[in-house]
Coordinates of C-alpha atoms and ligand atoms in Angstrom, one line a residue:
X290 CA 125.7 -105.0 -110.6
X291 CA 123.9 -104.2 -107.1
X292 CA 125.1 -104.0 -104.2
X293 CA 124.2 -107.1 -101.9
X294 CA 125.8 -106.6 -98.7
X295 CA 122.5 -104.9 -97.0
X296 CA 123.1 -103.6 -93.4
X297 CA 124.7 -100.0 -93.8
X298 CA 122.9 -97.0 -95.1
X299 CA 124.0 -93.5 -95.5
X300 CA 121.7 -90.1 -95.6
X301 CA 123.0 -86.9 -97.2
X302 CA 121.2 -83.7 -97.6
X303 CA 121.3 -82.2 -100.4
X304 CA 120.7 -79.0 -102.3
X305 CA 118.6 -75.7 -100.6
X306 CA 118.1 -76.4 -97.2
X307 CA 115.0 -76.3 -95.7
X308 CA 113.3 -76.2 -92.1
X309 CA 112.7 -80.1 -90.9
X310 CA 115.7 -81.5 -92.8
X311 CA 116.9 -82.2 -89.6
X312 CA 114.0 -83.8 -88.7
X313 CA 114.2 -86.1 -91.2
X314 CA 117.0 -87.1 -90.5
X315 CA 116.1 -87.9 -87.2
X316 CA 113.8 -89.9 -88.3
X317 CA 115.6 -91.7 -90.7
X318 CA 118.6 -92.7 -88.3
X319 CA 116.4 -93.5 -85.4
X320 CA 114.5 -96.4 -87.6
X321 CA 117.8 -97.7 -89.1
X322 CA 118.9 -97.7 -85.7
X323 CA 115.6 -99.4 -84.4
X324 CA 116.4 -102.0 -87.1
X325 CA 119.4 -103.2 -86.5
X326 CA 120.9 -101.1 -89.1
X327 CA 124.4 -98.9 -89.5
X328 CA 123.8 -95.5 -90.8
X329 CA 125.9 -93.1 -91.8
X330 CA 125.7 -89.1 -91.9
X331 CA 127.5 -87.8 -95.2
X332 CA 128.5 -84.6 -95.0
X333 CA 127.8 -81.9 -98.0
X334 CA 125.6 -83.5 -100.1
X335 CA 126.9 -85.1 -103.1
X336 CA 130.5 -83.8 -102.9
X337 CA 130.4 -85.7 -99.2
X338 CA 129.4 -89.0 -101.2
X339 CA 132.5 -88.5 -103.8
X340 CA 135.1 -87.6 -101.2
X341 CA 134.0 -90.5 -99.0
X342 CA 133.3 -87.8 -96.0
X343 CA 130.8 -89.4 -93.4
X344 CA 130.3 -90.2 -90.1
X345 CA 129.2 -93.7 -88.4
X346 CA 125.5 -91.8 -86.6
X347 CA 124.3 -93.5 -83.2
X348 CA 121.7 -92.1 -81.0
X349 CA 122.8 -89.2 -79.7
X350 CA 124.0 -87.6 -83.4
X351 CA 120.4 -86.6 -84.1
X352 CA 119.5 -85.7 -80.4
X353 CA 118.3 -82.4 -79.7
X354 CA 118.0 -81.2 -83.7
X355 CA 114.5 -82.1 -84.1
X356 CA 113.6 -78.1 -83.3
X357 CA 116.8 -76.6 -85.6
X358 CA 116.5 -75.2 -88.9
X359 CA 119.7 -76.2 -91.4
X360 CA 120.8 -79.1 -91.2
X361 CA 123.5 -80.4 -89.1
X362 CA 124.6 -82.5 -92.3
X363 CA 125.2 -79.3 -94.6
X364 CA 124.5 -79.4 -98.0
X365 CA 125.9 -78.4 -101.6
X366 CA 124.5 -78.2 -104.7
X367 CA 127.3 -80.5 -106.3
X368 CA 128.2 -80.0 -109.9
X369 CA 130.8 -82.5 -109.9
X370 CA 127.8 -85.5 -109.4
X371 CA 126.1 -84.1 -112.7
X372 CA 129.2 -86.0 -114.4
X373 CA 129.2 -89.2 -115.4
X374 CA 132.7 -89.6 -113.8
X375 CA 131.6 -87.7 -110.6
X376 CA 128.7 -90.5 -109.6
X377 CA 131.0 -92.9 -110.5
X378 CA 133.6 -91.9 -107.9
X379 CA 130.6 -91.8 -105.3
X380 CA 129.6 -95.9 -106.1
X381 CA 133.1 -96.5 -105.6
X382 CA 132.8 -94.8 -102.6
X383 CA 129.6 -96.7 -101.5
X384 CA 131.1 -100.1 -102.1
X385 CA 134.2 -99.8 -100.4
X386 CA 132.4 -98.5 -97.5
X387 CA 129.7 -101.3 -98.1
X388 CA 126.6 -98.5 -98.1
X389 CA 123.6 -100.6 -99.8
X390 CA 120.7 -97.8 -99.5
X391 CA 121.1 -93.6 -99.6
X392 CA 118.7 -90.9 -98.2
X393 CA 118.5 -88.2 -100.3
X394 CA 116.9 -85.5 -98.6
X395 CA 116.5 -82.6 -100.6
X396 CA 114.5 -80.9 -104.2
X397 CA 114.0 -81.8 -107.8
X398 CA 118.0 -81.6 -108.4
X399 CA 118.8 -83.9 -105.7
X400 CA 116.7 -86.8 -106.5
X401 CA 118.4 -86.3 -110.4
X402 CA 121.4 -87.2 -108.2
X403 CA 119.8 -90.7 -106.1
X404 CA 118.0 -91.5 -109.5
X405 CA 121.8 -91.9 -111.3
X406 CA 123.3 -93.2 -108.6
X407 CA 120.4 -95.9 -108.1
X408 CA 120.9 -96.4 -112.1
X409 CA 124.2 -97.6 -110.9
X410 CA 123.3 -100.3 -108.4
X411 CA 123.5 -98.1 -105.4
X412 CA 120.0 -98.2 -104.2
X413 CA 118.9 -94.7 -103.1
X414 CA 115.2 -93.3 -101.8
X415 CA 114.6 -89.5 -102.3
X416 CA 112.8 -87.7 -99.4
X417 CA 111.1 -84.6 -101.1
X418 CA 112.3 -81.3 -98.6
X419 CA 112.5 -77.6 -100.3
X420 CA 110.8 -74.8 -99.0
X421 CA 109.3 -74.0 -102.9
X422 CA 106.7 -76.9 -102.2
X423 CA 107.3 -77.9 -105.8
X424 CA 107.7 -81.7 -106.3
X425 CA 104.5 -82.9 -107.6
X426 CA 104.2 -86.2 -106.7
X427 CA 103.8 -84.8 -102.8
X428 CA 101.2 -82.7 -101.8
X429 CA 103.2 -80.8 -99.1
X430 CA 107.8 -80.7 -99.4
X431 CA 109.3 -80.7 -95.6
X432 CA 110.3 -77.1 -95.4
X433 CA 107.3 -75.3 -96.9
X434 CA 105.3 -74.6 -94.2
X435 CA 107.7 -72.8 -92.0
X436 CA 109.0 -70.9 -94.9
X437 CA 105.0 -70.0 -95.5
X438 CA 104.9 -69.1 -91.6
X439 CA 108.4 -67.1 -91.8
X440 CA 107.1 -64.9 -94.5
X441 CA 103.6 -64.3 -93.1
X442 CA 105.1 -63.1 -89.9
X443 CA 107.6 -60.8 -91.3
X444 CA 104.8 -59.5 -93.8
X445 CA 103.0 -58.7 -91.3
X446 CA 105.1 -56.7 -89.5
X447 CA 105.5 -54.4 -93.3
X448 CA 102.2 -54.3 -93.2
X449 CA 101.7 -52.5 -89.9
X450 CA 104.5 -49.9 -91.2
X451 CA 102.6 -49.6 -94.4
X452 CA 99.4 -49.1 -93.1
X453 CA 101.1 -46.3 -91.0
X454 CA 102.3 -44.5 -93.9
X455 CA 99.5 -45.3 -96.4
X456 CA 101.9 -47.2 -98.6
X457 CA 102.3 -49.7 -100.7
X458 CA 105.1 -52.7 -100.4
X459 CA 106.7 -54.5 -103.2
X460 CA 107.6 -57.9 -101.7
X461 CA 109.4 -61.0 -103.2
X462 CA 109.6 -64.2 -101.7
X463 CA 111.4 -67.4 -102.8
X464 CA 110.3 -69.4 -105.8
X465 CA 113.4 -69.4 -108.9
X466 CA 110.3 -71.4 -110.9
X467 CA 107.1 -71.7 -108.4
X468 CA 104.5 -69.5 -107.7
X469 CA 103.5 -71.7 -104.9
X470 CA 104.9 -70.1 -102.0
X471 CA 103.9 -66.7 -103.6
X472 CA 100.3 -67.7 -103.9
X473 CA 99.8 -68.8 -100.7
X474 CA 101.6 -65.8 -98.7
X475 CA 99.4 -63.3 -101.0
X476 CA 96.3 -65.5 -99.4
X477 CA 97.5 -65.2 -95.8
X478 CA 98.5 -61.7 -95.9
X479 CA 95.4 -60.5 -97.6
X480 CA 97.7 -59.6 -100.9
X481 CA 96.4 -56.9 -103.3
X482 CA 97.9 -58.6 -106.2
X483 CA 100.1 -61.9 -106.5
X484 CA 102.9 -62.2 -109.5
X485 CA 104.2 -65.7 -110.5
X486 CA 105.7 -67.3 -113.1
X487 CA 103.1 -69.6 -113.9
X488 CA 100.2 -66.7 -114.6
X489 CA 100.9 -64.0 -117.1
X490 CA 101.1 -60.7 -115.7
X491 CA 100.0 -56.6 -116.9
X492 CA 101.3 -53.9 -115.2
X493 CA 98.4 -51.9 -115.8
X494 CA 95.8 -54.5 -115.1
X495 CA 96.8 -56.5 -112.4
X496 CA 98.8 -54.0 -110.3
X497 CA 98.0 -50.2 -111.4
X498 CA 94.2 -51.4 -111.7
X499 CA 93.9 -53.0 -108.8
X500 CA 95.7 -50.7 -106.6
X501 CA 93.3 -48.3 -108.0
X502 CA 90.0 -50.2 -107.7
X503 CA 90.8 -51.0 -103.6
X504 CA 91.7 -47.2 -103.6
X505 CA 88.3 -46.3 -104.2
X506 CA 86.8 -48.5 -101.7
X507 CA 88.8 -47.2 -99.0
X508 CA 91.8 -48.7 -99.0
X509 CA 94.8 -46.7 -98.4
X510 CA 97.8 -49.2 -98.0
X511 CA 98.5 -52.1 -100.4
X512 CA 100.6 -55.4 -100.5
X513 CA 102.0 -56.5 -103.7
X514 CA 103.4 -60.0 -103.7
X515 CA 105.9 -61.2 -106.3
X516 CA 107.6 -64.6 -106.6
X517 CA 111.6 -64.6 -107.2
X518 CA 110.9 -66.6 -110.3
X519 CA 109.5 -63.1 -111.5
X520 CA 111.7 -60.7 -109.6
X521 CA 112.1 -56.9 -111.0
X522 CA 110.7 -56.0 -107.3
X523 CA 112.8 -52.6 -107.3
X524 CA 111.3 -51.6 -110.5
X525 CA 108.0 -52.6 -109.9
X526 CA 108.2 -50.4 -106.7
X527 CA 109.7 -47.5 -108.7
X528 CA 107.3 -47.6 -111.3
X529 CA 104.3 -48.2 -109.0
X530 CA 105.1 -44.9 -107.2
X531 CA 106.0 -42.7 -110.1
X532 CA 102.2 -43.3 -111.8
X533 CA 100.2 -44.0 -108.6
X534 CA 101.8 -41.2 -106.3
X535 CA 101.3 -43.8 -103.4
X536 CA 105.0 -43.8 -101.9
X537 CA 106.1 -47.2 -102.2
X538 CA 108.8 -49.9 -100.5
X539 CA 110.2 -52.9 -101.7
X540 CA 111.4 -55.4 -100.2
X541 CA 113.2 -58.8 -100.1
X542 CA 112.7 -62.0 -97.9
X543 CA 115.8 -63.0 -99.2
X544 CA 117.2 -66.4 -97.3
X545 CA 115.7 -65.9 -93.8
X546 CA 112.9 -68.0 -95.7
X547 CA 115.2 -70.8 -95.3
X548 CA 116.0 -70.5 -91.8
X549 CA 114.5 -71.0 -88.4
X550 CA 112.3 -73.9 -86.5
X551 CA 110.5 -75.9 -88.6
X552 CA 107.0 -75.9 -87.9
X553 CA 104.6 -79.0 -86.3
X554 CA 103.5 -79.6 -89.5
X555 CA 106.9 -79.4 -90.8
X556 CA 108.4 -81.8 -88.2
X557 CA 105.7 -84.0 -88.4
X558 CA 105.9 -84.9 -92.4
X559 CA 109.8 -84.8 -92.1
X560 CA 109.7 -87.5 -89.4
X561 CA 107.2 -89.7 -91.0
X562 CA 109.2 -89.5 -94.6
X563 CA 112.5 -89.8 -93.1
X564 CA 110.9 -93.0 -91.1
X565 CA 109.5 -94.3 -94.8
X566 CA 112.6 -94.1 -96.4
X567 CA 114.9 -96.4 -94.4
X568 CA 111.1 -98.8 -94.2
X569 CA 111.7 -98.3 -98.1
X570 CA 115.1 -99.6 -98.1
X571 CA 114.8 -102.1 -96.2
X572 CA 111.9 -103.6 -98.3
X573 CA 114.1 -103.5 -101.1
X574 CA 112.9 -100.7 -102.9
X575 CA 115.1 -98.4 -104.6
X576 CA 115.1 -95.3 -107.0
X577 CA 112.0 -94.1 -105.8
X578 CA 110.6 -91.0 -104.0
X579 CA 108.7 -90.7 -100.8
X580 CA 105.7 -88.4 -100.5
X581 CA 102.7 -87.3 -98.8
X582 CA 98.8 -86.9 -100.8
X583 CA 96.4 -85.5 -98.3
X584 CA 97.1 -88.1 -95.3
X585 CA 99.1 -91.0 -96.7
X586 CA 102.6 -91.9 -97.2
X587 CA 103.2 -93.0 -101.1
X588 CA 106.4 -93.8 -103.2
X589 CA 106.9 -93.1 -106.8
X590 CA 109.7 -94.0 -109.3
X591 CA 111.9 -91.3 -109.5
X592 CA 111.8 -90.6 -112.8
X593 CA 108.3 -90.3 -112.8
X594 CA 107.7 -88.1 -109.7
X595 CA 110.6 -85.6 -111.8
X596 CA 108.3 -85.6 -114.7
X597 CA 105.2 -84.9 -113.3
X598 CA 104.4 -81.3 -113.2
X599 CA 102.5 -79.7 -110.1
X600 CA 99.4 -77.8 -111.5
X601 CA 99.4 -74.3 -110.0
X602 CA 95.8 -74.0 -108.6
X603 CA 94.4 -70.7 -110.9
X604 CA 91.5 -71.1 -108.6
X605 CA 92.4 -70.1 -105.6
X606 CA 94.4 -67.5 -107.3
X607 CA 91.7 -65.8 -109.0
X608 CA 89.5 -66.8 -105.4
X609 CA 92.5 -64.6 -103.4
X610 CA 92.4 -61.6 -105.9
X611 CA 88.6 -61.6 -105.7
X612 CA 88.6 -61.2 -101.7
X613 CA 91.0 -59.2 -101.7
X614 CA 89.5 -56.6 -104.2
Ligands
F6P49 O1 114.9 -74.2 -104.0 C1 114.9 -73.4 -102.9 C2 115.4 -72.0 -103.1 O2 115.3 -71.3 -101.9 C3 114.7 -71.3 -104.2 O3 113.4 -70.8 -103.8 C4 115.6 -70.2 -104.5 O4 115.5 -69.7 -105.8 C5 116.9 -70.9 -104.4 O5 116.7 -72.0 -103.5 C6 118.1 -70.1 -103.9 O6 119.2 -70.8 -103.9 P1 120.6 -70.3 -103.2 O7 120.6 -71.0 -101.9 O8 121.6 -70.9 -104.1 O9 120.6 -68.9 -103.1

């Protein structure tokens, strides 16, 4: 049975974090706020929802975050909610607090989460926000972008080392199943060769090759990029070195990907999906996701934005490693 009482709302993040979470939840309090609406701030994700741990938000809770990485929320990846038992506990929780919509701010996992809860007559709207850009049903995730600025920078900084040394660095950023933030630092950063899980990969072809084919045109350092989702950075380097001669670093991003100001671009998309959701809810939508396809807002189903499958663009892989050889 739904909920009918329909003036409090409640926003959670959830999962990762990513840079412009607190953006959108700016967003999302200020236009529950602008309506006339209660909203309240869980805290943890998930596990916030089932111990009943959130906060009434006014004004001044989402002042002054709109720059700040994290997310003043905190988040959790909860295990507890993959029970049936677990979301239970957290509609209990909604309808003694009377909550009648949720903001789910977070990846893939999380919207798993709003779509069971939903399913239970808790209405919930999913706001798509992980720095692995890998929803499909949104062009862009809130998050991406600075993660994609974060690892440019500090790339560029190896590279001036490398070049320095004539070297080669071994470099993995974040991605457990995307390439996408892989394929489009190699791009930036002028990559010699880009691994990812969604292309197969040869040593000998698309490193050792490669490395030597730019050797003979003159170039005497060389960036290798590999997505987490691949890993085996260590190695690579190792082995690289040891048949190549060409000393060799690896390195690791690691979680300052995750960290930092969001970017314009970044802030921009979280406000304006943070704003849709609570327009969402108050419509009377539920169990849907917001997203973003070139300039325009759309909402999907849950269920079917988690089944569609972003296409990894082989194009502009193949384009990067051409103009880069
Ligand atoms: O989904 C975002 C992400 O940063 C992935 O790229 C990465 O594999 C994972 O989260 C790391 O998760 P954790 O915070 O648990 O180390």
């Amino acid at each position: 049975m739904a909920i009918t009482q329909d003036k409090k709302y409640a926003i959670l993040t959830s999962g990762g974090d990513a840079p412009g979470m607190n953006a959108a939840i700016r967003a999302a309090v200020r236009t529950a706020l602008a309506n006339g609406l209660e909203i309240y701030g869980v805290k943890y994700g998930f596990n916030g929802l089932i111990k009943n741990e959130m906060e009434k938000m006014d004004r001044g809770s989402v002042s002054d975050i709109i720059h700040r990485g994290g997310t003043v929320l905190y988040t959790a990846r909860s295990k507890r909610f993959h029970s049936q038992e677990g979301v239970q506990e957290a509609v209990e929780v909604c309808r003694g607090q009377g909550i009648s919509g949720v903001i789910v701010v977070g990846g893939d996992g999380s919207f798993r989460g709003a779509r069971d809860l939903s399913a239970c007559g808790v209405p919930c709207i999913g706001v798509p926000c992980t720095i692995d850009n890998d929803i499909a049903c949104s062009e862009y995730t809130i998050g991406y972008d600075t993660a994609l600025n974060t690892c440019i920078q500090m790339i560029d900084k190896l590279r001036d080392t490398s070049q320095s040394h004539d070297r080669c660095s071994v470099v993995e950023v974040m991605g457990r199943h995307s390439g996408q933030l892989a394929l489009n630092v190699g791009l930036a950063t002028g990559a010699t060769s880009i691994v990812v899980p969604e292309v197969p990969f040869s040593f000998e072809r698309d490193i050792l090759q490669r490395i030597k084919e730019t050797s003979a045109k003159g170039k005497r350092h060389f960036l290798i990029i590999v997505a987490e989702g691949v890993g085996g950075v260590m190695d690579l380097a190792k082995r690289i070195e040891e048949i190549t001669e060409i000393e060799t670093r690896p390195a690791i991003l690691g979680h300052v990907q995750r960290g930092g100001p969001p970017s314009a671009r970044d802030r921009a998309l979280a406000s304006r999906l943070g704003n849709a959701a609570v327009e969402l809810l108050l419509k009377g939508e539920s169990n849907r996701v917001v997203a973003v396809q070139g300039s325009q807002l759309e909402h999907y189903p849950i269920e079917q934005a988690l089944n569609m499958i972003k296409t990894f663009d082989l194009n502009l892989y193949k384009m990067t490693h051409m103009i880069s050889n």
